[in-house]
Structure formats: C-alpha cells, structure tokens
PDB file of C-alpha atoms in Angstrom:
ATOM      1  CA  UNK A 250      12.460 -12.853 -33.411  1.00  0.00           C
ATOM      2  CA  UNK A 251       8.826 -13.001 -32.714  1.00  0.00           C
ATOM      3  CA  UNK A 252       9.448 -16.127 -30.736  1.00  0.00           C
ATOM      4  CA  UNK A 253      12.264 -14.835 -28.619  1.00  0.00           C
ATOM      5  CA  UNK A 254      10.018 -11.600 -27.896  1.00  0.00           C
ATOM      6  CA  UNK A 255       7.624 -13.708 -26.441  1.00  0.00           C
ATOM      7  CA  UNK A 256       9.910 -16.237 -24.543  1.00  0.00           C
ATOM      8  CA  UNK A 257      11.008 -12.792 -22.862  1.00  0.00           C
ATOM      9  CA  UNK A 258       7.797 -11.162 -22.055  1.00  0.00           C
ATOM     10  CA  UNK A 259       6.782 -14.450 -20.157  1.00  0.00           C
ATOM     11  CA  UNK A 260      10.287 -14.467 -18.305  1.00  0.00           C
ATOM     12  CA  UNK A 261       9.493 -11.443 -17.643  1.00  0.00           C
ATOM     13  CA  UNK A 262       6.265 -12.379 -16.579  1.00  0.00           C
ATOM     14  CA  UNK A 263       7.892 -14.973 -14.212  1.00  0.00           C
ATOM     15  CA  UNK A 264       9.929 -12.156 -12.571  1.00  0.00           C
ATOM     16  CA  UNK A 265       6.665 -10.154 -11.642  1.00  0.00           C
ATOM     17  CA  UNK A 266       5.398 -13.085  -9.808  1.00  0.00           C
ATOM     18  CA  UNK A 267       8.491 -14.135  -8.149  1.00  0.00           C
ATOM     19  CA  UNK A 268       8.337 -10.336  -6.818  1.00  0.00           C
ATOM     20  CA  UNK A 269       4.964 -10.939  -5.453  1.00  0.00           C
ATOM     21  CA  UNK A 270       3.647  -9.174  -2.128  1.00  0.00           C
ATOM     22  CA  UNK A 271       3.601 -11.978   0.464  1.00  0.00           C
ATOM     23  CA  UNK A 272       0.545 -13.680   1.856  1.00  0.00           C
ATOM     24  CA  UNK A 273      -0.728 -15.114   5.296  1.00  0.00           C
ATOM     25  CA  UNK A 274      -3.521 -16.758   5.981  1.00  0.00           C
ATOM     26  CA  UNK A 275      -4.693 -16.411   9.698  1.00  0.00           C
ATOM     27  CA  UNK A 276      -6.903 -19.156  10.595  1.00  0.00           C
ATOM     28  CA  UNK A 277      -8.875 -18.662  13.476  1.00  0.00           C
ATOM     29  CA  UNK A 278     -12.132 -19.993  15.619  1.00  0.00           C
ATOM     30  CA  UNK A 279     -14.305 -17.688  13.556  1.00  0.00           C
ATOM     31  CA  UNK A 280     -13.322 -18.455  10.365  1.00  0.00           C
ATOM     32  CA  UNK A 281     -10.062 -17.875   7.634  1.00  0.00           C
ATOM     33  CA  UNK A 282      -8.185 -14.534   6.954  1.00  0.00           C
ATOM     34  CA  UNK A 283      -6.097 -13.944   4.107  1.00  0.00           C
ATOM     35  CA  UNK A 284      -3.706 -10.244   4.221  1.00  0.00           C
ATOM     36  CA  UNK A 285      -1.604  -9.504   1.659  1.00  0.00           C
ATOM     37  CA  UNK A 286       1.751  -7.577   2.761  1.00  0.00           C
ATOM     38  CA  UNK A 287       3.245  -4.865   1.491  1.00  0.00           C
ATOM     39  CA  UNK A 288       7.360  -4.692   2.037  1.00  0.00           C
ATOM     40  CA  UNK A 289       7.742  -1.903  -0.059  1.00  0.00           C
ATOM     41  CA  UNK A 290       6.051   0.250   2.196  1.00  0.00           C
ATOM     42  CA  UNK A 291       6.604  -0.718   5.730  1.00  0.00           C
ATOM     43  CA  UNK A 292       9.854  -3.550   5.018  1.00  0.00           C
ATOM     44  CA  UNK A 293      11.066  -3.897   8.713  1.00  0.00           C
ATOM     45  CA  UNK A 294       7.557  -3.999   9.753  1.00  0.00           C
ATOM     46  CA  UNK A 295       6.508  -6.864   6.963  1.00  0.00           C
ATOM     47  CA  UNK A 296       9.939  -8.769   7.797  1.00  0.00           C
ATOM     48  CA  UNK A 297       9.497  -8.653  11.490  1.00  0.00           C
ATOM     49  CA  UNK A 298       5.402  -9.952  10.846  1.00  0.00           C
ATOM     50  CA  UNK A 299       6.597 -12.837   8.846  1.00  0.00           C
ATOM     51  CA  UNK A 300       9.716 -13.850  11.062  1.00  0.00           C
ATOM     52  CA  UNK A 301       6.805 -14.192  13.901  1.00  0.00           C
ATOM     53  CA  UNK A 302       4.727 -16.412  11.365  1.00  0.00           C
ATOM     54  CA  UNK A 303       7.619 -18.890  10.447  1.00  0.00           C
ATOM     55  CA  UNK A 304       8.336 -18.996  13.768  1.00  0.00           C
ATOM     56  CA  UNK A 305       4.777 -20.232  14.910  1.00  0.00           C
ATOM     57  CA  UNK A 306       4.298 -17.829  17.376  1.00  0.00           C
ATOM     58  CA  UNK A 307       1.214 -16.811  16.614  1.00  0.00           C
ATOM     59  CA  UNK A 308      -0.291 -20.370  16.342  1.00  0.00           C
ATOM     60  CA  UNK A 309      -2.955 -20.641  19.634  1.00  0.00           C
ATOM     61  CA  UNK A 310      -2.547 -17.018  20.425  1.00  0.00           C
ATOM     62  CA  UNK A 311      -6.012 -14.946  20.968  1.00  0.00           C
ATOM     63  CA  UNK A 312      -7.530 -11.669  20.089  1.00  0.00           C
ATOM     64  CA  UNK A 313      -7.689 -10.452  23.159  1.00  0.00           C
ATOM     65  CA  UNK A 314      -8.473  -6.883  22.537  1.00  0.00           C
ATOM     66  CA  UNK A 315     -12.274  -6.209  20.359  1.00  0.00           C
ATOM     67  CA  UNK A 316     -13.958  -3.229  20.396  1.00  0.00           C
ATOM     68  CA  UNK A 317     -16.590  -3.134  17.680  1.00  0.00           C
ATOM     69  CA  UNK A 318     -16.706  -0.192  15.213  1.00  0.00           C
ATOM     70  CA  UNK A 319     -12.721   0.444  15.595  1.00  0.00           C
ATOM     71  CA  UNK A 320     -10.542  -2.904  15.595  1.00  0.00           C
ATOM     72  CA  UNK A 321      -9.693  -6.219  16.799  1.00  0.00           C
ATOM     73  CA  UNK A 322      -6.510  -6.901  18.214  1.00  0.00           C
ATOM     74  CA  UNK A 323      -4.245 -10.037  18.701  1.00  0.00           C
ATOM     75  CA  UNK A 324      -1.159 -11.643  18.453  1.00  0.00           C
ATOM     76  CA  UNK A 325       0.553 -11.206  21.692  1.00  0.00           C
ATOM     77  CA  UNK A 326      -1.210 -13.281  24.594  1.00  0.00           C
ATOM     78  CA  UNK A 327      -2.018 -17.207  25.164  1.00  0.00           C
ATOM     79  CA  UNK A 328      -5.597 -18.611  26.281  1.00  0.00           C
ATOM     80  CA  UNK A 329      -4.354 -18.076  29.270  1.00  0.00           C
ATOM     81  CA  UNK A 330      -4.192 -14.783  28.709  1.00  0.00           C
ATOM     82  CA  UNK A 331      -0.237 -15.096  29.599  1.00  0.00           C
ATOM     83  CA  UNK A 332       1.550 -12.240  27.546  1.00  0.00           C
ATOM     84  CA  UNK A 333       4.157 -14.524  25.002  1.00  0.00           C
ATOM     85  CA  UNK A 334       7.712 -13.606  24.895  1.00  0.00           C
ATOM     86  CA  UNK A 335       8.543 -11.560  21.986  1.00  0.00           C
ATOM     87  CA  UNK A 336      11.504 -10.379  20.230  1.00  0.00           C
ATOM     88  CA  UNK A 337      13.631  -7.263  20.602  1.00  0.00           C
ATOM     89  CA  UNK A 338      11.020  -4.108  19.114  1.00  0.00           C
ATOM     90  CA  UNK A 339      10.694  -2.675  16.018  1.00  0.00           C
ATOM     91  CA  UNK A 340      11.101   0.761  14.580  1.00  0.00           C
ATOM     92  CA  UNK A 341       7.918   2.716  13.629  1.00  0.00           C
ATOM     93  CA  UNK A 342       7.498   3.238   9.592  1.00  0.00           C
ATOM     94  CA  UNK A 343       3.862   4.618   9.709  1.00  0.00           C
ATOM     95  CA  UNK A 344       5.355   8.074   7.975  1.00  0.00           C
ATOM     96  CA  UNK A 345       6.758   5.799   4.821  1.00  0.00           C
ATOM     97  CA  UNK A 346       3.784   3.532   5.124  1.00  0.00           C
ATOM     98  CA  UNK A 347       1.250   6.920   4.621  1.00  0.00           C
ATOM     99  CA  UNK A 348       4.011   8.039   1.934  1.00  0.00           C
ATOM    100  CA  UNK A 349       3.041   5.034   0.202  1.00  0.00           C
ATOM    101  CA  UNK A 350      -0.993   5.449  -0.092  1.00  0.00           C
ATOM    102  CA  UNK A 351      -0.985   2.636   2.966  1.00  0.00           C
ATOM    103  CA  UNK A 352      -3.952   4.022   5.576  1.00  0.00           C
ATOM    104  CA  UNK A 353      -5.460   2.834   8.998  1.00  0.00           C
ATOM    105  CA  UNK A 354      -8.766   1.990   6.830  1.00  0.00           C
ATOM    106  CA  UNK A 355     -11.638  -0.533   7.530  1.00  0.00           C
ATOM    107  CA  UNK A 356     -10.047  -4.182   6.961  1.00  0.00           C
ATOM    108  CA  UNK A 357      -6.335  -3.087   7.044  1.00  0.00           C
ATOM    109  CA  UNK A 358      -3.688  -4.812   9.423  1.00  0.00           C
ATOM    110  CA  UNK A 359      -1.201  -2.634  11.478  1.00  0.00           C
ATOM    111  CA  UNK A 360       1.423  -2.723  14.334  1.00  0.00           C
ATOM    112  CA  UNK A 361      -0.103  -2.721  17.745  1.00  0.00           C
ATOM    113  CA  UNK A 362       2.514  -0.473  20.375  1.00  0.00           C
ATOM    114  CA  UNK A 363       2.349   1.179  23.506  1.00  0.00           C
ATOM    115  CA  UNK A 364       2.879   4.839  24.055  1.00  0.00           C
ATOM    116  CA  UNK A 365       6.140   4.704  22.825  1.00  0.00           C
ATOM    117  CA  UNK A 366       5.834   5.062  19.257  1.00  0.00           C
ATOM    118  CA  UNK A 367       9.360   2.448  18.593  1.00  0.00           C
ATOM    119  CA  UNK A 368       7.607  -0.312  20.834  1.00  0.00           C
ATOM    120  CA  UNK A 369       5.843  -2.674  18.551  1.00  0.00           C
ATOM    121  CA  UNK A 370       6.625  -6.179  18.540  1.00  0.00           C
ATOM    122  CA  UNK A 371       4.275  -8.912  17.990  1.00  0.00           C
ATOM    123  CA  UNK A 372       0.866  -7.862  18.351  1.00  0.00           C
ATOM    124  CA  UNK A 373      -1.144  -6.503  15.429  1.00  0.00           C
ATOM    125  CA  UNK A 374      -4.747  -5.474  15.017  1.00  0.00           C
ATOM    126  CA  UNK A 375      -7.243  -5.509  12.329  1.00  0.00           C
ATOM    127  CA  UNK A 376      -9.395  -2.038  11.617  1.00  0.00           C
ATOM    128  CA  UNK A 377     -12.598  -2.207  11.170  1.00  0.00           C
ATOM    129  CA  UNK A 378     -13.420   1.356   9.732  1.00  0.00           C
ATOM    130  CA  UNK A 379     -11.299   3.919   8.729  1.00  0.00           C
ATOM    131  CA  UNK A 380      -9.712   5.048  11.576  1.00  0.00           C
ATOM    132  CA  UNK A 381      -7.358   7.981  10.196  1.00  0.00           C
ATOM    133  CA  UNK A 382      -6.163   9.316  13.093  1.00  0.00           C
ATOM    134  CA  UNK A 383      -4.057   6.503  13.931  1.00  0.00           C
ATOM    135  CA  UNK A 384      -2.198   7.277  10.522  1.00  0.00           C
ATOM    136  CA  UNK A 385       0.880   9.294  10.878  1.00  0.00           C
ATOM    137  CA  UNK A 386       1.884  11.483  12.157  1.00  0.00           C
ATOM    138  CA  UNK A 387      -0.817  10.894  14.733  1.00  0.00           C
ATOM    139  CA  UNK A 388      -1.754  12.143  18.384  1.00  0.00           C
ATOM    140  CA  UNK A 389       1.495  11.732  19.024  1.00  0.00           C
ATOM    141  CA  UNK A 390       3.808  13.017  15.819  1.00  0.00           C
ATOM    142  CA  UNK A 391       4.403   9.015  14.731  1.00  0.00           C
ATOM    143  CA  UNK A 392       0.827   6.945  14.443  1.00  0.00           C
ATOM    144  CA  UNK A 393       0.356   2.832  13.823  1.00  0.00           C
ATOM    145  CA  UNK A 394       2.121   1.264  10.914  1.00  0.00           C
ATOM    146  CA  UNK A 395      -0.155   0.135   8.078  1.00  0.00           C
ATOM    147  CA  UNK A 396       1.826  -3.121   6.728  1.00  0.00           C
ATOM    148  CA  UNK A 397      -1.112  -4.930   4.856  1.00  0.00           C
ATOM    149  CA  UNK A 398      -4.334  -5.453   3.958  1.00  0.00           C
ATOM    150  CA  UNK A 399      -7.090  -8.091   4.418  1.00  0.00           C
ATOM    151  CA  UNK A 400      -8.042  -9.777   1.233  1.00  0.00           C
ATOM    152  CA  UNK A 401     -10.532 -12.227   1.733  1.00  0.00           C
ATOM    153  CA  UNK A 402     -12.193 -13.461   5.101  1.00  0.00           C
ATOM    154  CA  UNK A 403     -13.094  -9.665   6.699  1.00  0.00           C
ATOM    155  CA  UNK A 404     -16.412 -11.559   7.510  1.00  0.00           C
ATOM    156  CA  UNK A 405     -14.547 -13.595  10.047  1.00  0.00           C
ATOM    157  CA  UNK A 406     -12.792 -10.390  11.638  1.00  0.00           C
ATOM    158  CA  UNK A 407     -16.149  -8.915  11.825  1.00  0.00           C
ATOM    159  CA  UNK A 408     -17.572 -11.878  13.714  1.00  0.00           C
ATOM    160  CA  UNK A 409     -15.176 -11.477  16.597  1.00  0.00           C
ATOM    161  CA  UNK A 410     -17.256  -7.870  16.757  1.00  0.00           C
ATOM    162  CA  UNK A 411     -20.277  -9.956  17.614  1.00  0.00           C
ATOM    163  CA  UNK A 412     -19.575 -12.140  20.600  1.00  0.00           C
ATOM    164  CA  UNK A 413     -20.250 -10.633  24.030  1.00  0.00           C
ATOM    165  CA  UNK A 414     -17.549  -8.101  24.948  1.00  0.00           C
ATOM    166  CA  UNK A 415     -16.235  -8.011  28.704  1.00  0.00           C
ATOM    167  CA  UNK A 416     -15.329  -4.395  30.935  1.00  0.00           C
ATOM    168  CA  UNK A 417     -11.750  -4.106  29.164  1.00  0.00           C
ATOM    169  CA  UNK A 418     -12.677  -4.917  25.900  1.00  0.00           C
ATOM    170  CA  UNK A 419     -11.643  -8.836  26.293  1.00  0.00           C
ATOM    171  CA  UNK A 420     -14.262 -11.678  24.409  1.00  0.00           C
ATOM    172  CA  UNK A 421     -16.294 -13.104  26.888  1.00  0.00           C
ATOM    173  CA  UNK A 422     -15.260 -16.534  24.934  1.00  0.00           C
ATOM    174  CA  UNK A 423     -11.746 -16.432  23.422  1.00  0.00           C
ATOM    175  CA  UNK A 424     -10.964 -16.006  20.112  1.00  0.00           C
ATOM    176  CA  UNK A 425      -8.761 -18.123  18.977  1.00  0.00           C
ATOM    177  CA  UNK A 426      -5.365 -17.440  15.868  1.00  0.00           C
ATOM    178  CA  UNK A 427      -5.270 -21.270  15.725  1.00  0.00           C
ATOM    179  CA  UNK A 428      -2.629 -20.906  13.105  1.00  0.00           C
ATOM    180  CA  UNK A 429      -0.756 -18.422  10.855  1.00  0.00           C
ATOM    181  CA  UNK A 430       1.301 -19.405   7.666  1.00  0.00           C
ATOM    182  CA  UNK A 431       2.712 -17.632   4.754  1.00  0.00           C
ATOM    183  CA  UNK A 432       0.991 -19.010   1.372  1.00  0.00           C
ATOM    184  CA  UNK A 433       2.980 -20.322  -1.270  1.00  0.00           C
ATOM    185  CA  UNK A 434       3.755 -18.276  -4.717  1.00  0.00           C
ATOM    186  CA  UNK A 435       0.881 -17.665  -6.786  1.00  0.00           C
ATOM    187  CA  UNK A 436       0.264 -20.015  -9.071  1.00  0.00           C
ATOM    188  CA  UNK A 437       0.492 -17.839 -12.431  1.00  0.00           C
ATOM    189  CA  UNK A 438       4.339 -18.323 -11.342  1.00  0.00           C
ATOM    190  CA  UNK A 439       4.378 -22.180 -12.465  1.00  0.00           C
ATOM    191  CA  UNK A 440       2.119 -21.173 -15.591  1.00  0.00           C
ATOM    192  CA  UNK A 441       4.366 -18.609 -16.943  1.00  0.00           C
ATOM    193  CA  UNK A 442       7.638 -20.700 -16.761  1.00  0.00           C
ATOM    194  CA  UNK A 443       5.603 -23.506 -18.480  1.00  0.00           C
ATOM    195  CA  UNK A 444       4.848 -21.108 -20.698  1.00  0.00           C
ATOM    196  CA  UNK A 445       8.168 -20.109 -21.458  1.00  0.00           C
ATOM    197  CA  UNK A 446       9.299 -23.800 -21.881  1.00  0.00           C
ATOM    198  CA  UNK A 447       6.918 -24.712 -24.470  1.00  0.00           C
ATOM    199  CA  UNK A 448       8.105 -21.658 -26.500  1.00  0.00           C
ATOM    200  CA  UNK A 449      11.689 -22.970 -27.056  1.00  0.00           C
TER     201      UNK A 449
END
C-alpha cells in the first residue's frame, strides 16, 4: 500500500510538470531573457506568442521602441527597420489577465497594439516599472495584455535603457532579438518518472 501511495504521488508529480507554464528564452545583443508564460490567464495571447516563436519570426528582429523608466518594445520590425508580416490579430484578454493577479509591473511582458484595443499581433514589450495604467480597463475601457513574466535576465532588458536613445524613441545602435525559442520541460519531469520506475 505504502508503495503504491508513493508510486502515485510521484505520477502525480509527473502530471504537475507536464502542466508546466511554458518558457522562452529571448536571446539578444545585450544579453539572455528568460519569461515564463502564463496560458491560464491570457491563452489566445500565450498561444499566438509561441506560434510566432516556433515559427522563427522573431529571430533578427529589433527593439525598436525604448524609452527608459516605462518599457522596451520589440518584435515586429527587421534591422532594416522594415515592419515583418504578421498574422491575422488577436483578441484583447487584459480584463481576464487582471482577473488573474497578472499586472503591467516592472519586468512583465505584454501585447504591444495600436489604438484599437483587438489589434495586437506580433510585437510585445517589456515594462520596466509598474506601469498600472496600461492594466485594464485602461484609458481606453480595454488596456495591454499581461501574458508573462521575466524570470531571469531583466539586467539585459535594462541595458537596452542605457544606449543612446534617438527623437522617436529608436536605439541609436540596434538592438538586436537574435533568437527566440521555447525551453524544453523542466527537468524535475525526467526525475519524477525515474522516480516512479524505481518504485515498482
């Protein structure tokens, strides 16, 4: 009995990390970002992020948009600074985000949009301080989707604060999202079901 009790706690155990929020790791020409997502509380948003990640389009893109004290912003334009073609646009879940706890505060990643509040596609931006008016509902009865959360590397967003910023808030020298990719399962996943084998 004892035996099977713990055989299920671990399988149980396996479950929980199979159910694990999703990381990416943004690597770019100031250093590496890790954000954790959060589907339960913004799933088209998280789902549309990570369909733009397998897809690569992000890799080479720049943060084009840095204005210390409030955010960096990226995701959407080449070193050209040639706007990429996106997919169709998203619908805005900053009310079930805020439902959730999940806030525009310092090292959080949300949904860049225009004016419309059901326009977000690909771009994204980083806060760097709490900046609770873009939670919902807003200036404008909606706000900016809150989708994750920056979990290591916030040094590297706040370097992109420091180079010299141009009228328009573009980096005098770009700053590069050489590459984003969604890290593999944690690795308490493969220790658990090891776990579990040995106590058959």
């Amino acid at each position: 009995m004892k035996r099977f009790l713990v055989a299920a706690t671990l399988a149980l155990s396996s479950l929980a990390a199979l159910a694990a929020n999703p990381q990416v790791e943004l690597l770019t020409s100031k250093g590496k970002i890790v954000v954790e997502l959060y589907p339960e509380a913004a799933p088209l948003t998280v789902a549309n992020f990570l369909q733009y990640v397998k897809s690569k389009h992000y890799d080479g893109t720049i943060f084009h948009r840095v204005i210390p004290g409030f955010m960096t912003q990226g995701g959407g334009f080449n070193a050209q600074m040639e706007q990429k073609p996106t997919k169709a646009s998203i619908q805005n879940e900053a009310k079930i985000a805020i439902e959730k706890g999940l806030k525009n505060d310092r090292g959080t990643i949300a949904m860049a949009r225009t004016g419309q509040p059901h326009s977000a596609t690909s771009q994204f931006f980083i806060n760097y301080k709490d900046n609770s008016f873009l939670d919902y509902p807003g200036q404008d009865g909606y706000g900016y989707t809150v989708f994750g959360k920056v979990i290591s590397g916030m040094e590297a967003a706040d370097q992109m604060a420091k180079v010299t910023i141009l009228p328009g808030d573009a980096p005098a020298e770009p700053i590069v999202l050489i590459s984003a990719k969604e890290l593999p399962a944690k690795a308490e996943k493969a220790s658990a079901s090891k776990a579990t084998t040995k106590s058959k």
